[in-house]
Structures are given as C-alpha cells and as structure tokens.
mmCIF file of C-alpha atoms in Angstrom:
data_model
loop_
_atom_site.group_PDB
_atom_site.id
_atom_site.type_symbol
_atom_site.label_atom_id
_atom_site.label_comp_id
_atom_site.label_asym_id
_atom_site.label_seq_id
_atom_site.Cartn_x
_atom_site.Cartn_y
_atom_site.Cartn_z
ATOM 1 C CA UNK Z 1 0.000 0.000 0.000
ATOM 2 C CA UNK Z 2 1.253 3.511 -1.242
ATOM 3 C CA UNK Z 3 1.964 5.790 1.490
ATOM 4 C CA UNK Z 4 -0.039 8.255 2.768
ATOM 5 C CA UNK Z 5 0.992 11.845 2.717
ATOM 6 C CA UNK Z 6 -1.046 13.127 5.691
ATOM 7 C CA UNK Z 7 0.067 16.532 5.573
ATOM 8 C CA UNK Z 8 -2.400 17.176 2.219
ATOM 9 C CA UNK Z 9 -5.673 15.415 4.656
ATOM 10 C CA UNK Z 10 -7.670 18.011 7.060
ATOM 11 C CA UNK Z 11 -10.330 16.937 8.673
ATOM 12 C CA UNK Z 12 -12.345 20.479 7.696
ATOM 13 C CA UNK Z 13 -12.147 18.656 3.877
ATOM 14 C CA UNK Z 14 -14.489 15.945 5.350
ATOM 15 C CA UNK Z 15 -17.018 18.263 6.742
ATOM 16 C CA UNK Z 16 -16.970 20.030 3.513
ATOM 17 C CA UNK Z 17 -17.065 16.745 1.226
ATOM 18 C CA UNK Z 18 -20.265 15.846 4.076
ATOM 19 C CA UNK Z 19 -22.016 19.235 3.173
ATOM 20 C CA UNK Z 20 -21.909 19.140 -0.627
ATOM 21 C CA UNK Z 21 -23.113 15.726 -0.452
ATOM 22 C CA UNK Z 22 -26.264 16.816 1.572
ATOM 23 C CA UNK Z 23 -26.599 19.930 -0.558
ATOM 24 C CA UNK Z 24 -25.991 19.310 -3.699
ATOM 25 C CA UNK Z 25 -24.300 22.679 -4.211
ATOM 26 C CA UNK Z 26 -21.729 25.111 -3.407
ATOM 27 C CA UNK Z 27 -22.870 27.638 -2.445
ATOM 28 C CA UNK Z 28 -25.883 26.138 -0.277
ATOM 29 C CA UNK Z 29 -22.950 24.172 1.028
ATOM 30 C CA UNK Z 30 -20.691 27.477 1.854
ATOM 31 C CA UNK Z 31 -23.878 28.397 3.374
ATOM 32 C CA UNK Z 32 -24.440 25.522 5.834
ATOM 33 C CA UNK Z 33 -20.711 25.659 7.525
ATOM 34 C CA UNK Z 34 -20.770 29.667 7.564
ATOM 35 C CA UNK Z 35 -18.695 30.089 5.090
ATOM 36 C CA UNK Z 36 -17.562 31.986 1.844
ATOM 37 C CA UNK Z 37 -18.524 30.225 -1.757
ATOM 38 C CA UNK Z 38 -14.874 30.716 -2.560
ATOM 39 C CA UNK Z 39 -13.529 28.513 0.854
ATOM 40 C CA UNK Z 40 -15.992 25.978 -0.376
ATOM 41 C CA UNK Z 41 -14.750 25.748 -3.902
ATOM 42 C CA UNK Z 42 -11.276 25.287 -2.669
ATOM 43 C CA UNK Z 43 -11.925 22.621 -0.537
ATOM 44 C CA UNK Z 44 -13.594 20.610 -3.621
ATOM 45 C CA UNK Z 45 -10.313 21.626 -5.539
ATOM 46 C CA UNK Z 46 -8.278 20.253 -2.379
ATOM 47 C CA UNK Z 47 -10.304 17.008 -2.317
ATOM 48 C CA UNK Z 48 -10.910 15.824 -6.077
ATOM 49 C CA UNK Z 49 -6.828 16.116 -5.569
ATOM 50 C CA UNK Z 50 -6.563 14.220 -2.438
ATOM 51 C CA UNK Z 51 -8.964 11.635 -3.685
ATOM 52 C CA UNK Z 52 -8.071 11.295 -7.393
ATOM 53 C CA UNK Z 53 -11.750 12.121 -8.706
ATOM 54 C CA UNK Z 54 -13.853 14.989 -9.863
ATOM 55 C CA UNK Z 55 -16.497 13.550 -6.936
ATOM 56 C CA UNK Z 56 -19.197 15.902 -8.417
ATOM 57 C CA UNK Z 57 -19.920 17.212 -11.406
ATOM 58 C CA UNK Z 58 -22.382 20.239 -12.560
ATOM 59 C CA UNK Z 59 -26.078 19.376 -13.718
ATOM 60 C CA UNK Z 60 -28.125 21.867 -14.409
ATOM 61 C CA UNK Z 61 -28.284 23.908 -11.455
ATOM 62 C CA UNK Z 62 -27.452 21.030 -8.592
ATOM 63 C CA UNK Z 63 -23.819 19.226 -8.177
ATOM 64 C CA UNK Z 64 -24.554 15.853 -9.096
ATOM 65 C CA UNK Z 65 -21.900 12.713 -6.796
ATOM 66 C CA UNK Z 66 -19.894 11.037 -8.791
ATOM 67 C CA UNK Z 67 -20.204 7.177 -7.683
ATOM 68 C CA UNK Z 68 -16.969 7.344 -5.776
ATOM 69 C CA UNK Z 69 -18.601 10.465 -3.989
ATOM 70 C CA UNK Z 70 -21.623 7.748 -3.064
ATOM 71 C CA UNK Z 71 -19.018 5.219 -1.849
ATOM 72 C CA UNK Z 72 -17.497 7.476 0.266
ATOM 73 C CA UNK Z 73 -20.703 9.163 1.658
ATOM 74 C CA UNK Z 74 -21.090 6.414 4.328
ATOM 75 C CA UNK Z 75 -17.816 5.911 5.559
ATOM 76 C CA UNK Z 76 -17.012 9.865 5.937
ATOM 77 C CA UNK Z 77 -20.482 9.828 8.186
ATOM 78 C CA UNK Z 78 -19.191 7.398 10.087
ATOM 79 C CA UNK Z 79 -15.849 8.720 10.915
ATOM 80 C CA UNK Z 80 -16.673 12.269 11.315
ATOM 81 C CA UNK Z 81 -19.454 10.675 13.964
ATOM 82 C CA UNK Z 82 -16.531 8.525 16.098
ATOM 83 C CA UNK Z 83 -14.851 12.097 15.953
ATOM 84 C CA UNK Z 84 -17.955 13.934 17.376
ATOM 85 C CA UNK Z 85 -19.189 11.203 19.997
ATOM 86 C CA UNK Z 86 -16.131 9.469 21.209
ATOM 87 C CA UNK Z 87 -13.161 11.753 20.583
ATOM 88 C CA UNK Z 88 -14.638 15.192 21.011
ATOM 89 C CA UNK Z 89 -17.984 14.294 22.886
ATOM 90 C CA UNK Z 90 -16.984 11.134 25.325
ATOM 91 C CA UNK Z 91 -20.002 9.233 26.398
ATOM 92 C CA UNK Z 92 -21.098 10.222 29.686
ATOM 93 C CA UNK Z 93 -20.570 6.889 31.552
ATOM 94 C CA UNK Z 94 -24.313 5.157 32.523
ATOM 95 C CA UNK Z 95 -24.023 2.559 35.364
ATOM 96 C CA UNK Z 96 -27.610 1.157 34.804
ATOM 97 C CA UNK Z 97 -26.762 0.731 31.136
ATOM 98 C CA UNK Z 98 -23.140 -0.260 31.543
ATOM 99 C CA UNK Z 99 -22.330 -4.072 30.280
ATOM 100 C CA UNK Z 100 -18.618 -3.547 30.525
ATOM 101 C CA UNK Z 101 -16.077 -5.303 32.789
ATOM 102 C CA UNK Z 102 -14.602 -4.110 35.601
ATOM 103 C CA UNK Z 103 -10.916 -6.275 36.629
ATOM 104 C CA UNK Z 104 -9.720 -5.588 40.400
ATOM 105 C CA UNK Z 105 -6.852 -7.445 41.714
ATOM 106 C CA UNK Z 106 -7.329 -8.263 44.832
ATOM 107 C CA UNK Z 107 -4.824 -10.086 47.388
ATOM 108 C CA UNK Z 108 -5.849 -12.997 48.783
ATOM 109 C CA UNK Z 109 -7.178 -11.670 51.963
ATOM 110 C CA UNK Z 110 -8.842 -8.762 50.606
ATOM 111 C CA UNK Z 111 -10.730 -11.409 47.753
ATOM 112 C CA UNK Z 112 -11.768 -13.913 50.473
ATOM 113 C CA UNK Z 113 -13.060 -10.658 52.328
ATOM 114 C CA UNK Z 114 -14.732 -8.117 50.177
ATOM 115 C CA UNK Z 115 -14.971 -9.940 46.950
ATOM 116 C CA UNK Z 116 -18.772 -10.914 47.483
ATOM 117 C CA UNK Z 117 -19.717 -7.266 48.605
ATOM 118 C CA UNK Z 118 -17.864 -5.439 46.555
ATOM 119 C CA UNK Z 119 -19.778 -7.652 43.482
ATOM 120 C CA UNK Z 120 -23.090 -6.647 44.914
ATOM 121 C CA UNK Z 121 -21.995 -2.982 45.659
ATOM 122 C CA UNK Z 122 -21.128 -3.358 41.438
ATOM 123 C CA UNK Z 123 -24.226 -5.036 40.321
ATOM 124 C CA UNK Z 124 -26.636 -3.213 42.682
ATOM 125 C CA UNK Z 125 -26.422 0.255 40.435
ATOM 126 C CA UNK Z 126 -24.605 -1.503 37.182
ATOM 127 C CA UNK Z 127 -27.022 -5.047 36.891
ATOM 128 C CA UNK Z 128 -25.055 -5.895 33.544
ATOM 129 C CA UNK Z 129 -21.797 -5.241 34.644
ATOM 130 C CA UNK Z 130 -19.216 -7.840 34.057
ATOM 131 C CA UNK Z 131 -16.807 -8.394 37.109
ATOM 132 C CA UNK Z 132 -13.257 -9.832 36.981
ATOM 133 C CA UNK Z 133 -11.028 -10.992 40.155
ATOM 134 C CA UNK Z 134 -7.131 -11.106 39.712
ATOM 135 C CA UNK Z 135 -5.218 -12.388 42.347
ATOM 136 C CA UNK Z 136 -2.220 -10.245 43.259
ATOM 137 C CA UNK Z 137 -0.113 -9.853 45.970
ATOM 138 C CA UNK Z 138 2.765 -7.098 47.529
ATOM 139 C CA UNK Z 139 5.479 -8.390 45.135
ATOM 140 C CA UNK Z 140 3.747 -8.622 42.507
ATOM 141 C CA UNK Z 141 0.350 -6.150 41.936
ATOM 142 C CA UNK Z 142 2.671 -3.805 39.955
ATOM 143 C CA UNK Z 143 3.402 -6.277 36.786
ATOM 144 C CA UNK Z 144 -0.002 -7.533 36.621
ATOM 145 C CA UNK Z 145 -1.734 -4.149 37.239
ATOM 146 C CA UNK Z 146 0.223 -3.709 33.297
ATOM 147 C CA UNK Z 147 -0.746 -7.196 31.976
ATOM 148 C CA UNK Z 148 -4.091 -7.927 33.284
ATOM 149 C CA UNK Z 149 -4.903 -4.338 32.452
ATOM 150 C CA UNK Z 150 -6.755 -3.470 35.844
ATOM 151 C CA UNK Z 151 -8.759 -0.579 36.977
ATOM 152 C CA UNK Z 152 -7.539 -1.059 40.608
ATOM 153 C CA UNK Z 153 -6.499 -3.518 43.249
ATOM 154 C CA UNK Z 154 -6.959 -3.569 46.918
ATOM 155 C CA UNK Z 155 -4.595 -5.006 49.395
ATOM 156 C CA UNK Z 156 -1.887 -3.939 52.296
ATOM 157 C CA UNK Z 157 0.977 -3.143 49.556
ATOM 158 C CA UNK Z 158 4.689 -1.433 50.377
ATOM 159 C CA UNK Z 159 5.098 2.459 49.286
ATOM 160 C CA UNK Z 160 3.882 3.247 45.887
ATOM 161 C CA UNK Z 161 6.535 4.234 43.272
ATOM 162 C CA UNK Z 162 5.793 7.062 40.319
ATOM 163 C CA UNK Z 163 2.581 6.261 37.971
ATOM 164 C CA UNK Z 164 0.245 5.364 41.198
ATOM 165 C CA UNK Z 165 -2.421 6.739 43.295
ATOM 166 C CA UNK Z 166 -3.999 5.524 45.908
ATOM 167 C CA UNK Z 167 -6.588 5.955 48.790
ATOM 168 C CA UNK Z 168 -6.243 4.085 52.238
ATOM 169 C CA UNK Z 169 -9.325 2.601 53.091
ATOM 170 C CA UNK Z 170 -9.241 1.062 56.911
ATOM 171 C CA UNK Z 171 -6.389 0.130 59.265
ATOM 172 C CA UNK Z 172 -6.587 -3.412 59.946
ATOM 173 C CA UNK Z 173 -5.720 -5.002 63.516
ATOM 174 C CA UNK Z 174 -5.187 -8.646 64.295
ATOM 175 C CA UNK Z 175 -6.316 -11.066 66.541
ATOM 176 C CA UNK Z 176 -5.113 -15.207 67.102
ATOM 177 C CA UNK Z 177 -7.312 -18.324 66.768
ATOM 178 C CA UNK Z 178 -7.320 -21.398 68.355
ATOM 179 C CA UNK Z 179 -9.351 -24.510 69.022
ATOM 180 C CA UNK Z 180 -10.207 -24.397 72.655
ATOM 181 C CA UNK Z 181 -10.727 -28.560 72.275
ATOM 182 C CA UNK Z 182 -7.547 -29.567 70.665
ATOM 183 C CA UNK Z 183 -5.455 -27.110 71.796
ATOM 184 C CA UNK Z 184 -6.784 -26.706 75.967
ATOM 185 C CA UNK Z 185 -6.571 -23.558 75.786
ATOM 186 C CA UNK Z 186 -8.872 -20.787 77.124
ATOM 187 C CA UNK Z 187 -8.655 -16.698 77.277
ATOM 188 C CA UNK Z 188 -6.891 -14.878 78.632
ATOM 189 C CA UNK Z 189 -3.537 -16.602 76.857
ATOM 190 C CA UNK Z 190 -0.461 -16.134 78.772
ATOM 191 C CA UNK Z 191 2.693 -14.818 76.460
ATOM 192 C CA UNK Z 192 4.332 -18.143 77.812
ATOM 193 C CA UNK Z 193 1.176 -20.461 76.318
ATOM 194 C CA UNK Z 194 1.411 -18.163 73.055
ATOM 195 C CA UNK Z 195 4.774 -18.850 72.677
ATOM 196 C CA UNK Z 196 5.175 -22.756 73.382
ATOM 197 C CA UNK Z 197 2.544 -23.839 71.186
ATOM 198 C CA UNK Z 198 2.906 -24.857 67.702
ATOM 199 C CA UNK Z 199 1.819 -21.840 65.163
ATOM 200 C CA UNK Z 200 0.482 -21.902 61.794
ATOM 201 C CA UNK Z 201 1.344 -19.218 59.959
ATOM 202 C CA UNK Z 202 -0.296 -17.268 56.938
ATOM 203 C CA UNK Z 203 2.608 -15.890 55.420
ATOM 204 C CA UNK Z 204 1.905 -14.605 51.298
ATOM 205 C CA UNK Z 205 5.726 -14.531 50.488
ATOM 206 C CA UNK Z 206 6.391 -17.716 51.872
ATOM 207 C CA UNK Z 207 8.702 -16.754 54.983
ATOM 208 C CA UNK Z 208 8.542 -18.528 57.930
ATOM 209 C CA UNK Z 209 10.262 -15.283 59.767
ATOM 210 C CA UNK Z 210 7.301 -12.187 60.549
ATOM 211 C CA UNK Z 211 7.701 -8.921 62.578
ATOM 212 C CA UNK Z 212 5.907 -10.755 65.050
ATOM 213 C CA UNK Z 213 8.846 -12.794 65.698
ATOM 214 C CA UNK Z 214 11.197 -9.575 65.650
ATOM 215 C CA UNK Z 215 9.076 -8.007 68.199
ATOM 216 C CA UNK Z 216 9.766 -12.020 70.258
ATOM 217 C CA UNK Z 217 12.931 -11.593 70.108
ATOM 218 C CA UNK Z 218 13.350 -8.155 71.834
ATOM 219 C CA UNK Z 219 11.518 -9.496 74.767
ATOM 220 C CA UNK Z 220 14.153 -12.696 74.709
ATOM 221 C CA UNK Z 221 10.692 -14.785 73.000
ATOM 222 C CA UNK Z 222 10.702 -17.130 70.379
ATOM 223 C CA UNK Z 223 7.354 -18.925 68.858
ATOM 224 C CA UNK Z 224 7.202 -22.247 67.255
ATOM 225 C CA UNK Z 225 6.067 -21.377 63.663
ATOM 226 C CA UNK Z 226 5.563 -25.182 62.747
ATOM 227 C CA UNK Z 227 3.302 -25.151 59.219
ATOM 228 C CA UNK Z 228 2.720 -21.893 57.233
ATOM 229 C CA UNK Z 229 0.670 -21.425 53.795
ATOM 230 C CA UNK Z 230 -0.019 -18.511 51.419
ATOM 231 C CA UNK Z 231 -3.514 -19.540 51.757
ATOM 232 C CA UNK Z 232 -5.730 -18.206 54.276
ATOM 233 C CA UNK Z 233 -8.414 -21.244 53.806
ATOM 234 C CA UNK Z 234 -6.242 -23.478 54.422
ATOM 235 C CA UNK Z 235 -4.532 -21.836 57.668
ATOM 236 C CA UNK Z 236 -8.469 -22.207 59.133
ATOM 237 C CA UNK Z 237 -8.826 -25.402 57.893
ATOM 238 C CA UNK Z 238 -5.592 -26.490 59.639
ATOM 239 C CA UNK Z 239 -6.763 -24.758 63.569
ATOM 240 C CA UNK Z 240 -9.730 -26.919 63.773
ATOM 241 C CA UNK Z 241 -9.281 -30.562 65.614
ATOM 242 C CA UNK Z 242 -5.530 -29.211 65.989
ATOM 243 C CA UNK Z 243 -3.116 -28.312 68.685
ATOM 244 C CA UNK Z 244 -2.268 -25.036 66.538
ATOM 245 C CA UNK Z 245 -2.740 -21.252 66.908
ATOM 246 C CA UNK Z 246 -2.616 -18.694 64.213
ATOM 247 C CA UNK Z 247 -2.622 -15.137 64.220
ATOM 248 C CA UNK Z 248 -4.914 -13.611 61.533
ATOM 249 C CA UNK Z 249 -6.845 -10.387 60.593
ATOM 250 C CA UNK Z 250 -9.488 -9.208 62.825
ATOM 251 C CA UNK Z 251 -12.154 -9.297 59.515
ATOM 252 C CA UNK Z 252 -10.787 -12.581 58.477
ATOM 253 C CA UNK Z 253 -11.138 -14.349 61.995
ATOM 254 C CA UNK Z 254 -15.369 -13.093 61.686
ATOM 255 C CA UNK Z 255 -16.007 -14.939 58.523
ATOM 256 C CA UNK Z 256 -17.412 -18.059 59.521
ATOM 257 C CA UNK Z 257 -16.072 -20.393 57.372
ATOM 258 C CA UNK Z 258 -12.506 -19.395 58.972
ATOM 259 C CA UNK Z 259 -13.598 -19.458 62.610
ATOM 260 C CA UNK Z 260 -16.560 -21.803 63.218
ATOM 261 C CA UNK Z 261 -15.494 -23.952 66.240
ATOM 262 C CA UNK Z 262 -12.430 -21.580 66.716
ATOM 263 C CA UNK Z 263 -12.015 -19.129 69.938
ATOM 264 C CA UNK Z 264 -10.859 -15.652 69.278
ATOM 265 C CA UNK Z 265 -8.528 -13.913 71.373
ATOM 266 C CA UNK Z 266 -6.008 -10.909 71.434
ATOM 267 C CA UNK Z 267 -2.610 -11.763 71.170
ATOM 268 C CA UNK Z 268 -0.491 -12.114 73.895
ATOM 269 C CA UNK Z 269 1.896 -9.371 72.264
ATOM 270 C CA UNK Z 270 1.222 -6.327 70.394
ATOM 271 C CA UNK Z 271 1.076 -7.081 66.640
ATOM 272 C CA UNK Z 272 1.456 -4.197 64.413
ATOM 273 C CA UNK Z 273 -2.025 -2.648 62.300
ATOM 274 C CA UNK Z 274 -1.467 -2.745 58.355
ATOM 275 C CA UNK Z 275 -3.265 -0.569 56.176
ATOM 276 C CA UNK Z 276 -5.680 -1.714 53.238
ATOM 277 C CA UNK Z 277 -5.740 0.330 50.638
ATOM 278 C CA UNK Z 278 -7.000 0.608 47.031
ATOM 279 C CA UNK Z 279 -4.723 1.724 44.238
ATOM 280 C CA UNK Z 280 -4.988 2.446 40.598
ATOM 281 C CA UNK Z 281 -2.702 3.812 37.751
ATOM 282 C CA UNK Z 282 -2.197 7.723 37.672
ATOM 283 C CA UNK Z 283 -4.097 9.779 34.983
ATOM 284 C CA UNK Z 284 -7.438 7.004 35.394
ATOM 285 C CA UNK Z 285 -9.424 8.822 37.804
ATOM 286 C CA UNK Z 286 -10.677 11.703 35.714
ATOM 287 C CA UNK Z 287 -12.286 8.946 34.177
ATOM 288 C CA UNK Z 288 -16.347 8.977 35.074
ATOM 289 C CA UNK Z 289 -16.669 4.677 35.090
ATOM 290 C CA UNK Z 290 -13.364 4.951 37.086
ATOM 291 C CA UNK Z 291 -15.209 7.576 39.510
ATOM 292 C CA UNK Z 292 -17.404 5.259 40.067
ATOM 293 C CA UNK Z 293 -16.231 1.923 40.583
ATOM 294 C CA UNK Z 294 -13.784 3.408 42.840
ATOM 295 C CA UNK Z 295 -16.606 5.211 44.988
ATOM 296 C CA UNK Z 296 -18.922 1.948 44.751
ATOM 297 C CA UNK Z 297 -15.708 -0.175 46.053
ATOM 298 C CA UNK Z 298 -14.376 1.912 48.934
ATOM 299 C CA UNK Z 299 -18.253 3.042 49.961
ATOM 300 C CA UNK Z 300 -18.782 -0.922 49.850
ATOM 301 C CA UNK Z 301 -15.485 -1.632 51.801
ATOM 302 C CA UNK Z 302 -15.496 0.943 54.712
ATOM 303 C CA UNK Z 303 -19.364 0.342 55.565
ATOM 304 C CA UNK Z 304 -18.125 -3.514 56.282
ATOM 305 C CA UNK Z 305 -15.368 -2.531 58.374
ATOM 306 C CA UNK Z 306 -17.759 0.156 60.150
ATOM 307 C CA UNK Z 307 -20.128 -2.881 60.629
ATOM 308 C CA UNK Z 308 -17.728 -4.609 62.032
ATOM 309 C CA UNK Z 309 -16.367 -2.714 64.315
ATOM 310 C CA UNK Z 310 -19.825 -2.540 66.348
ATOM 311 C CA UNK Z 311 -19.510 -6.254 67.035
#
C-alpha cells in the first residue's frame, strides 16, 4: 500500500465533502458551515486532488456525486461521527446501562473478604456489569496491574513508586485463633502459652520469619512457627481438631467459614495494624466509570469494616 501523505488530509475537507453531499451545491454548502462560496470551492479543488476524482460534477443547477462520492458518503459519516461522539464528545458513563467489565486485583485476603460485597456494591447500580477478580499480591500487583490491564487492586501493599495513586481505606488489627478442644486452651492466653505452642502461619511470600517474631525476640521470645501457607483457607482449615494457633486479621477471623469452632482472642503481644488500601494507575481517575467503581468499592469496603467494628 502507497503511502499516505497526511500533511495534504484536514479533517475540515471531510465536513466540507459531508455538506456538498447533503446539498448538492456550493454555495448552499458554503452556506451551511458559515462560510464563503470561494472557501468551499477550494476545498472541492483540495479534495478531487486528495482523492483522485472529480467527486461531483455540474447538472443543471445542482452538483450531481460522482459514484466514488456515493461510496465514500457512508464511511465519511461514520468517521466524522466517532470524531464527534467518542473523541470530542466522550459518552457520559451510565451505570444502569453499563455491560462492561470491571478487573480488580485483589490479594488474597482482601478477595476472600470483600470480593462478594464489593460484586453486589457493582451489580446493585450496574445489573449488567461484568466483574473480573485477579489475584495479586505485595510483590507482585505492579506487573499484573500492566498485563491484566486493571482498573484497581486492593490489598496492604509497600510504598507506591511514580505512575500510582492511591486511597487508604481502613487500618486493619489482628487477633489469634485457636481450638479451645484440641489445643486446651482458654482466654486470657499467657505470652508463655502463646509462645510454646505450635503456630500456623499465613505468610503470602512464603517466609517462615514475621515482625511478630522480631518483636519475640526483643523481649528474649521465640514462637514455634511449625506449618505456614499462602492460603488463608487453608490456615483455618488447619486450627480446627488441631493443637495449633494462628494469628490472623481481625475481619478474616469473623467470617465463619474461617472461625466456626475456633475461639478468638487478642494476642499475647502487640502485633502491628497494616493498612488496606485501594490503588490504581495515575491519569485514570478523571475517568467517570473509574469515579465510580472506585466510589462503589471503597463506599462498599469501609461500611463492612464500620459494621464490624460494632460487634
């Protein structure tokens, strides 16, 4: 295919080539953009040269299309409408009408969490939308933010590097489970009981080593971290019937698929908060479906957590 020389094409030649088309005529043409017969002849001299064809010739008193003029009719409609309604005029976005997908990467805690509300918060305004979970975690949310192409993700991630926003959306605190049964225990637990018994451990990255046990150490402590798993189903699964403890977030230990059967307690020794926040890629908020899903997720998000705090 020849190449183009896009210096002779301006997209006023369209309008033009639109108006005589509809008109029939130069001068009614020159009339319907505002302006002189003259401008209007020159842009039919400009085109018939940038399209290799007299596209109208004079009969009688009207212009008459030639039939590549006819051809063409359709397609310049069509691209001087994209211009108007998605270039120049953007859709407004329209949640009830909206059959899109949304795709949030969520860690594994924050899926198991807020995954079914934040689908209802979605569907409640937007009934058609389309939603999409990607599992991310601290190490890795940045690459797959690129490659999965997602609007945001939610988690407890390290400090943010240039090309990211984000909004914090709750501190999270923690408490430890236990099965009263298996284990003997009952509340209060002594630091002395928390530290001789065997721990599971929920640990994303895979390391058996937390700032729990830092924060051991300094009072001369040590724990007994004896099975860990990235997977927080499988660290509940592993409590019950078992002479284990695990520390786990406060939301996490309320769900009761995790904790049915399990006692709840504080831990024996401060653990550190972590925040959960949602982030997204710079430059997408001015966006209005962007505006919203974010709204929808962190309205749907901190009423939970405000929920849950009464209990």
């Amino acid at each position: 295919m020849a190449e183009i020389n896009w210096k002779g094409v301006d997209l006023n030649l369209l309008v033009a080539f639109q108006a005589l088309l509809r008109a029939r005529s130069v001068s009614a043409a020159a009339s319907e953009l505002h302006i002189s017969q003259s401008a209007m002849s020159h842009s039919l001299s400009r085109l018939r040269t940038l399209l290799g064809d007299p596209l109208f010739h004079r009969s009688g008193h009207k212009m008459e299309p030639t039939e590549r003029a006819l051809n063409l009719g359709s397609d310049v409609e069509q691209v001087l409408s994209v211009i108007k309604n998605n270039i120049l005029s953007p859709e407004k976005f329209d949640a009830e009408t909206f059959s899109g997908t949304c795709r949030l990467g969520l860690t594994d805690y924050a899926e198991f969490v807020f995954a079914p509300l934040i689908f209802d918060a979605l569907t409640e305004q937007a009934p058609n939308v389309k939603v999409s979970f990607i599992n991310v975690n601290r190490h890795n949310f940045v690459d797959i933010i690129e490659k999965e192409r997602l609007d945001l993700v939610i988690g407890s991630f390290p400090e943010l590097g240039e090309g990211f926003e984000s909004q914090e959306l709750y501190k999270e605190s923690h408490v430890f489970l236990f099965d009263p049964v298996a284990t003997g225990l009952s509340t209060p637990v002594s630091l002395e009981d928390f530290c001789s018994l065997p721990h599971a451990l929920v640990s994303p990255d895979g390391r058996w080593v937390t700032p729990t046990d830092s924060m051991l150490a300094k009072q001369n402590h040590q724990r007994n971290v004896q099975v860990i798993s990235r997977n927080f189903l499988t660290i509940g699964q592993l409590i019950k019937g078992r002479n284990l403890i695990c520390i786990v977030p406060k939301l996490m230990s309320m769900i009761p698929y995790i904790s049915d059967g399990l006692t709840r307690a504080k831990p024996a020794i401060e653990v550190s908060d972590f925040t959960i926040s949602m982030v997204w890629k710079s430059g997408l908020a001015s966006n209005d479906k962007q505006q919203w899903l974010q709204s929808r997720v962190a309205t749907a998000v901190q009423n939970n957590q405000l929920k849950e705090n009464k209990q």
